[in-house]
XYZ file of N, CA and C in Angstrom:
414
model
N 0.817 -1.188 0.000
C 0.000 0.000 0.000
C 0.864 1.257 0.000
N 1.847 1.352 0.771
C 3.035 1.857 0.494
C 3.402 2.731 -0.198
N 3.850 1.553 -0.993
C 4.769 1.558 -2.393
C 3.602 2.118 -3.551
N 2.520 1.946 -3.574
C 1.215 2.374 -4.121
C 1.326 4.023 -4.305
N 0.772 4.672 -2.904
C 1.047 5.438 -2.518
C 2.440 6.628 -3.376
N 3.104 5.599 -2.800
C 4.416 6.233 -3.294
C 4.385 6.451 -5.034
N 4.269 5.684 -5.975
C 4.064 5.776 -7.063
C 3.096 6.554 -7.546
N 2.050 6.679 -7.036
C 0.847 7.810 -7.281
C 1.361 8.945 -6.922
N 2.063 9.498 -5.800
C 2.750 10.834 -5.521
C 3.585 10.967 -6.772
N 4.448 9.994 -7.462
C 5.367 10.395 -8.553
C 4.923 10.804 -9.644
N 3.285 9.808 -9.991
C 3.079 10.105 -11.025
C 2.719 11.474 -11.275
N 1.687 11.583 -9.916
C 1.439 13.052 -9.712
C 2.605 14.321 -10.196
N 3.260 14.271 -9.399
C 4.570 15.211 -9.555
C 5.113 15.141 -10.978
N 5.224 14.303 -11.932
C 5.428 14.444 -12.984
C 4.714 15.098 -13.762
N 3.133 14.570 -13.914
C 1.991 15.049 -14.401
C 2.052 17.131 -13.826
N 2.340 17.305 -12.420
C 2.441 18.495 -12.246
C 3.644 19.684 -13.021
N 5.068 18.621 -13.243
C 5.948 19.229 -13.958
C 5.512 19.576 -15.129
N 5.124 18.607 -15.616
C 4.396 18.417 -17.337
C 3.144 19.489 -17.431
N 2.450 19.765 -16.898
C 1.493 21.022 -16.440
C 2.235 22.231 -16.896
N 3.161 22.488 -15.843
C 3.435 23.825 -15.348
C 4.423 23.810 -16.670
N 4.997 23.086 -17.242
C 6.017 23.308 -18.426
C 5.770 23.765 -19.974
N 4.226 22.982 -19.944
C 3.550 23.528 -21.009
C 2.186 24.641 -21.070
N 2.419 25.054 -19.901
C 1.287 25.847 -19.213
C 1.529 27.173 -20.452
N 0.345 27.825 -20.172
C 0.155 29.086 -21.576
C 0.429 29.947 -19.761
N 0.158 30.216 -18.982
C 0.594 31.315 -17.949
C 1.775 31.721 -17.389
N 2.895 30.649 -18.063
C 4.570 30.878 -18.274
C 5.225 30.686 -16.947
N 6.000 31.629 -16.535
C 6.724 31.464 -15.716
C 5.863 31.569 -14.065
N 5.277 32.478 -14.310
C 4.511 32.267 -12.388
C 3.642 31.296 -11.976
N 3.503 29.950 -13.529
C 3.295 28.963 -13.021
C 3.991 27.793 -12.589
N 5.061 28.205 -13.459
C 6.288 27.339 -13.185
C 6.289 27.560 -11.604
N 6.707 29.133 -11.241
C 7.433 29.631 -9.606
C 6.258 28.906 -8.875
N 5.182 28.754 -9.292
C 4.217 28.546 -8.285
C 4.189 26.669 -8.161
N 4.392 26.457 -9.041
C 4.490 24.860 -9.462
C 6.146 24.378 -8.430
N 6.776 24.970 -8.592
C 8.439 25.032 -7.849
C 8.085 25.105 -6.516
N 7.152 25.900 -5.712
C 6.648 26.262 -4.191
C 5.840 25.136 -3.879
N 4.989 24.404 -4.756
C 4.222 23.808 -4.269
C 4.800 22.738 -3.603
N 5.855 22.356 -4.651
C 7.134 21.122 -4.851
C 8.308 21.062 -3.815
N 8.642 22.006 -3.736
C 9.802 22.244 -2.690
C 10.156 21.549 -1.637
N 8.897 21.400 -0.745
C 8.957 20.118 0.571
C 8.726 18.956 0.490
N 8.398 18.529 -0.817
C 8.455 16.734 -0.760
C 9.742 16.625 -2.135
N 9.866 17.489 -2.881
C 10.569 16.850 -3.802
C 11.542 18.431 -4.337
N 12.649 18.640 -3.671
C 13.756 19.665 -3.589
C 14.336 18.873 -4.546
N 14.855 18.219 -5.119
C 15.128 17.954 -6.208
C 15.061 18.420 -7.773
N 13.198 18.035 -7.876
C 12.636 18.315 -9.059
C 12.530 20.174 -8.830
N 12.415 20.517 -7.946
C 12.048 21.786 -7.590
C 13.270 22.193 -8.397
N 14.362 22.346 -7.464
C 15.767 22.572 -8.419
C 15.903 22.698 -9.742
N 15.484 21.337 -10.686
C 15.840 21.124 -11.737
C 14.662 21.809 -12.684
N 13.290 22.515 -12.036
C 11.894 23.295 -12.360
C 12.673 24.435 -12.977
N 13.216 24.747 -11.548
C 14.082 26.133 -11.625
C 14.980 26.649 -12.274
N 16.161 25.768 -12.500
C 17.099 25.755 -13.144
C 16.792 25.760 -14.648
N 15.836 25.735 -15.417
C 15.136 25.446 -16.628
C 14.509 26.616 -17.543
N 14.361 27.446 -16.193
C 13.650 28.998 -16.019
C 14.964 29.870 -16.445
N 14.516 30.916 -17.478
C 15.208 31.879 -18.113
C 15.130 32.924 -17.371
N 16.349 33.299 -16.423
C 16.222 34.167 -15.208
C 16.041 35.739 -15.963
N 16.717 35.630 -17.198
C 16.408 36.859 -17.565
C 15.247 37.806 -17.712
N 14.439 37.236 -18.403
C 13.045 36.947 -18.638
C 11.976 37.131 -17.665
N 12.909 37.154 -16.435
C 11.729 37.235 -15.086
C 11.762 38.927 -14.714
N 10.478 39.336 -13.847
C 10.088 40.700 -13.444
C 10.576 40.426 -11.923
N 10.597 41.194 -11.256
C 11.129 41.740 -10.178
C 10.648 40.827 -8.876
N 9.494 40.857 -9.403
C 8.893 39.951 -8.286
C 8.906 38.473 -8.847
N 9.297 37.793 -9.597
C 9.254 36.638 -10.013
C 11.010 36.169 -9.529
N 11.546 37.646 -9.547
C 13.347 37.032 -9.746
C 13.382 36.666 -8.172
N 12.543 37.454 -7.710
C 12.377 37.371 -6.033
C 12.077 36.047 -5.510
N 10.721 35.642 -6.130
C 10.278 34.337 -5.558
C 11.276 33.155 -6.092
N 12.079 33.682 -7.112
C 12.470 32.432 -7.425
C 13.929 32.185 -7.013
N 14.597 33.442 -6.285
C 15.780 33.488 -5.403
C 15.393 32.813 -4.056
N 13.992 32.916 -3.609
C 13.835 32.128 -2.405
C 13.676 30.744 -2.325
N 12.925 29.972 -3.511
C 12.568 28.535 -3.991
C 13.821 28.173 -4.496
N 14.732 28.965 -4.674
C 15.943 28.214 -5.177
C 16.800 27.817 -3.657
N 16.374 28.578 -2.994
C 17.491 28.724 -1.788
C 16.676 27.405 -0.683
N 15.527 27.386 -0.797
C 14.273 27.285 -0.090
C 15.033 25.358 -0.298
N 14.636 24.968 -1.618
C 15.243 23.848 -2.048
C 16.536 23.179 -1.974
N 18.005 24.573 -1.718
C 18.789 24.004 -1.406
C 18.780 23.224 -0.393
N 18.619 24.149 1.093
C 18.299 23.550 2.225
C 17.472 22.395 2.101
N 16.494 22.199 1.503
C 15.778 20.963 1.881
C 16.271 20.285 1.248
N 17.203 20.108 0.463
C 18.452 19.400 0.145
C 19.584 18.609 0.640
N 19.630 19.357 1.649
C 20.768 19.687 2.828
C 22.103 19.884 2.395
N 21.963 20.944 0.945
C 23.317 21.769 1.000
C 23.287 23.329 1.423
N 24.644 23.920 1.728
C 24.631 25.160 2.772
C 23.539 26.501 1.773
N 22.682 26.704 2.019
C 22.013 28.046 1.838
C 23.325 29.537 2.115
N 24.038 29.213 0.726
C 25.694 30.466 0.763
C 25.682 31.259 -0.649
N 24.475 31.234 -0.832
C 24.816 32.244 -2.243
C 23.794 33.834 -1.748
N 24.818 34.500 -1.447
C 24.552 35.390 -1.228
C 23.867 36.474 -2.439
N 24.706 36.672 -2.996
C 23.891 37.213 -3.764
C 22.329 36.979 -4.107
N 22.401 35.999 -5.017
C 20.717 35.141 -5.348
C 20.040 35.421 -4.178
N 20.139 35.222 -2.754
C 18.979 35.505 -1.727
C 19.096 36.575 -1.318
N 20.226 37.847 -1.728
C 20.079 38.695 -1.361
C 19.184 39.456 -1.862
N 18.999 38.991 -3.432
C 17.455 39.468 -4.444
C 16.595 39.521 -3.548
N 16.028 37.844 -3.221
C 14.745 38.045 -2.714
C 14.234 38.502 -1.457
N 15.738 38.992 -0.831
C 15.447 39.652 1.049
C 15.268 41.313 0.904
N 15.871 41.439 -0.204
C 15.329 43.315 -0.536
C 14.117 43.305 -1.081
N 13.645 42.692 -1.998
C 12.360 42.776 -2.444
C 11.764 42.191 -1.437
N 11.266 41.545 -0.612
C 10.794 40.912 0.501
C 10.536 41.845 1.696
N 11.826 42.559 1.807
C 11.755 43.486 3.169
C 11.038 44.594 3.041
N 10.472 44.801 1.694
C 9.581 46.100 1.524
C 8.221 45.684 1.313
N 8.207 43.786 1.633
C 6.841 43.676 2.054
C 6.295 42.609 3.297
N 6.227 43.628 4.412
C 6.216 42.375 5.473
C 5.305 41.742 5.419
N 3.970 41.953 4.948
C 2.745 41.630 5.152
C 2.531 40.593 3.847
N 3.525 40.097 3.017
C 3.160 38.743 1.915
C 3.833 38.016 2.736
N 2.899 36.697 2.386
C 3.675 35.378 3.187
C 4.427 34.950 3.089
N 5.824 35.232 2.196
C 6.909 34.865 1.605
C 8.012 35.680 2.471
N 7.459 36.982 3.404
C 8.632 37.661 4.129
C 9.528 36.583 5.318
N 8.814 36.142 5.973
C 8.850 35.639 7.237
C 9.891 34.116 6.893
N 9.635 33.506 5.505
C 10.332 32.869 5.115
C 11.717 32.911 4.593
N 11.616 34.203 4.101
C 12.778 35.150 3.203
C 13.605 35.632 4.618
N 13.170 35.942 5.665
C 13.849 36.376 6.705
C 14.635 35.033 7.462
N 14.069 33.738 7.795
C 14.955 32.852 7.823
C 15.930 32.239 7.047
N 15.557 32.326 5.494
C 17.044 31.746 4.931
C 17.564 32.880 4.858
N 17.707 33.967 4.839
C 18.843 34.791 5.392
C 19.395 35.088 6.857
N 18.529 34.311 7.683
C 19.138 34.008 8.695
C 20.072 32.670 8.770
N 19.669 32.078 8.010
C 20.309 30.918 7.501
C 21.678 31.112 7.378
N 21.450 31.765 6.266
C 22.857 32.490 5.109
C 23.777 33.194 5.985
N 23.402 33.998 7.233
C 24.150 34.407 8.271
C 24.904 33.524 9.009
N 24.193 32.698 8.991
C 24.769 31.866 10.116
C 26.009 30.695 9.261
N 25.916 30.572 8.255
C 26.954 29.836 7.676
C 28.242 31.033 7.261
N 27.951 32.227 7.912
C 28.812 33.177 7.252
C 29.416 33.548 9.223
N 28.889 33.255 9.702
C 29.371 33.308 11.367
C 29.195 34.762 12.116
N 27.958 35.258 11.026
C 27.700 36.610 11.620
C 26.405 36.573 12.838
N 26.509 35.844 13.626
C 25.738 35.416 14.624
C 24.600 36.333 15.147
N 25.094 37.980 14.955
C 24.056 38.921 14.976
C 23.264 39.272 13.861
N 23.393 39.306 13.007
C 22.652 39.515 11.794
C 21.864 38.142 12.257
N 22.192 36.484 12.055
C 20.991 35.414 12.264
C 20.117 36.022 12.644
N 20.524 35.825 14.065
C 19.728 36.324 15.018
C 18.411 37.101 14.937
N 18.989 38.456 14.260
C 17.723 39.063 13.940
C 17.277 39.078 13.044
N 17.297 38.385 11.620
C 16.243 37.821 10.976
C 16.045 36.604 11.464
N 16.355 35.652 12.226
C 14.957 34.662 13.013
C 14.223 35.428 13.741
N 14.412 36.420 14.608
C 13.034 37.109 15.079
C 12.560 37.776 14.550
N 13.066 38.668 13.242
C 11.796 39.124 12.483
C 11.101 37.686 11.715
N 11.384 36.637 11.134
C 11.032 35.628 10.857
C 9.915 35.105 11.791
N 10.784 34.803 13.119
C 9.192 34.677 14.125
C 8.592 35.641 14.344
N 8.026 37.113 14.263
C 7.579 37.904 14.431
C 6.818 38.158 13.111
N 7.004 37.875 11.682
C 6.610 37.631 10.640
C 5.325 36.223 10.726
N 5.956 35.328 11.003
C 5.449 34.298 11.485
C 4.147 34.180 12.295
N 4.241 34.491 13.531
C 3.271 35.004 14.462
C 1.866 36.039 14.139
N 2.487 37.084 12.980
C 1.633 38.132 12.848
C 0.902 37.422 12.193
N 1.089 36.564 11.064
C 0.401 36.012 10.005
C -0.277 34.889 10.251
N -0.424 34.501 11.563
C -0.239 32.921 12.230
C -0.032 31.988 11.108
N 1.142 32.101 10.805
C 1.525 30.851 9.888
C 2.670 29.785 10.422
């Protein structure tokens, strides 16, 4: 039952890649197809992403997709260290606390701090992160 299970999630996830790839709504279905993906399958998420013509993206797309890239490393379990790329999506992010993507954007750059050994900077994006968090009860 399992193994059932398990194969129906794949097929799914394929069928969802195959969606979002030939989708007529382009890229913010892809980003949105990449978010959905991220916590069971950082992998495919990655390889969603990586596929995506960064040029091509608007401000807020380069944003979401600096965080799903970073979002996926970690659930990867390689170091969240590209500074730059998440530094996109923590400036565009910080001028909006109130989308649900801040509070998230504020931990992997707390993340990103902390593999950089700046222990005060973490710090305070995990509590704006939990304070992001909290406001939104998410």
């Amino acid at each position: 039952m399992k193994r059932l299970l398990h194969i129906c999630q794949l097929v799914l996830l394929v069928a969802v890649t195959l969606w979002s790839c030939t989708s007529l709504s382009g890229v913010g279905s892809k980003l949105s197809t990449a978010y959905a993906l991220v916590n069971e399958h950082p992998d495919s998420t990655l390889s969603m992403l990586e596929d995506i013509d960064r040029s091509a993206l608007s401000v807020a797309e380069r944003a979401r997709y600096a965080l799903f890239y970073s979002i996926a490393q970690d659930k990867m379990g390689l170091d969240v260290d590209n500074d730059s790329l998440l530094r996109v999506a923590y400036s565009y992010f910080s001028r909006l606390p109130e989308d649900t993507l801040y509070g998230k954007c504020c931990y992997y750059m707390g993340l990103y701090y902390n593999t950089q050994d700046s222990t005060k900077r973490a710090i305070a994006c995990y509590k704006e992160a939990i304070a992001s968090s909290d406001k939104l009860g998410d």
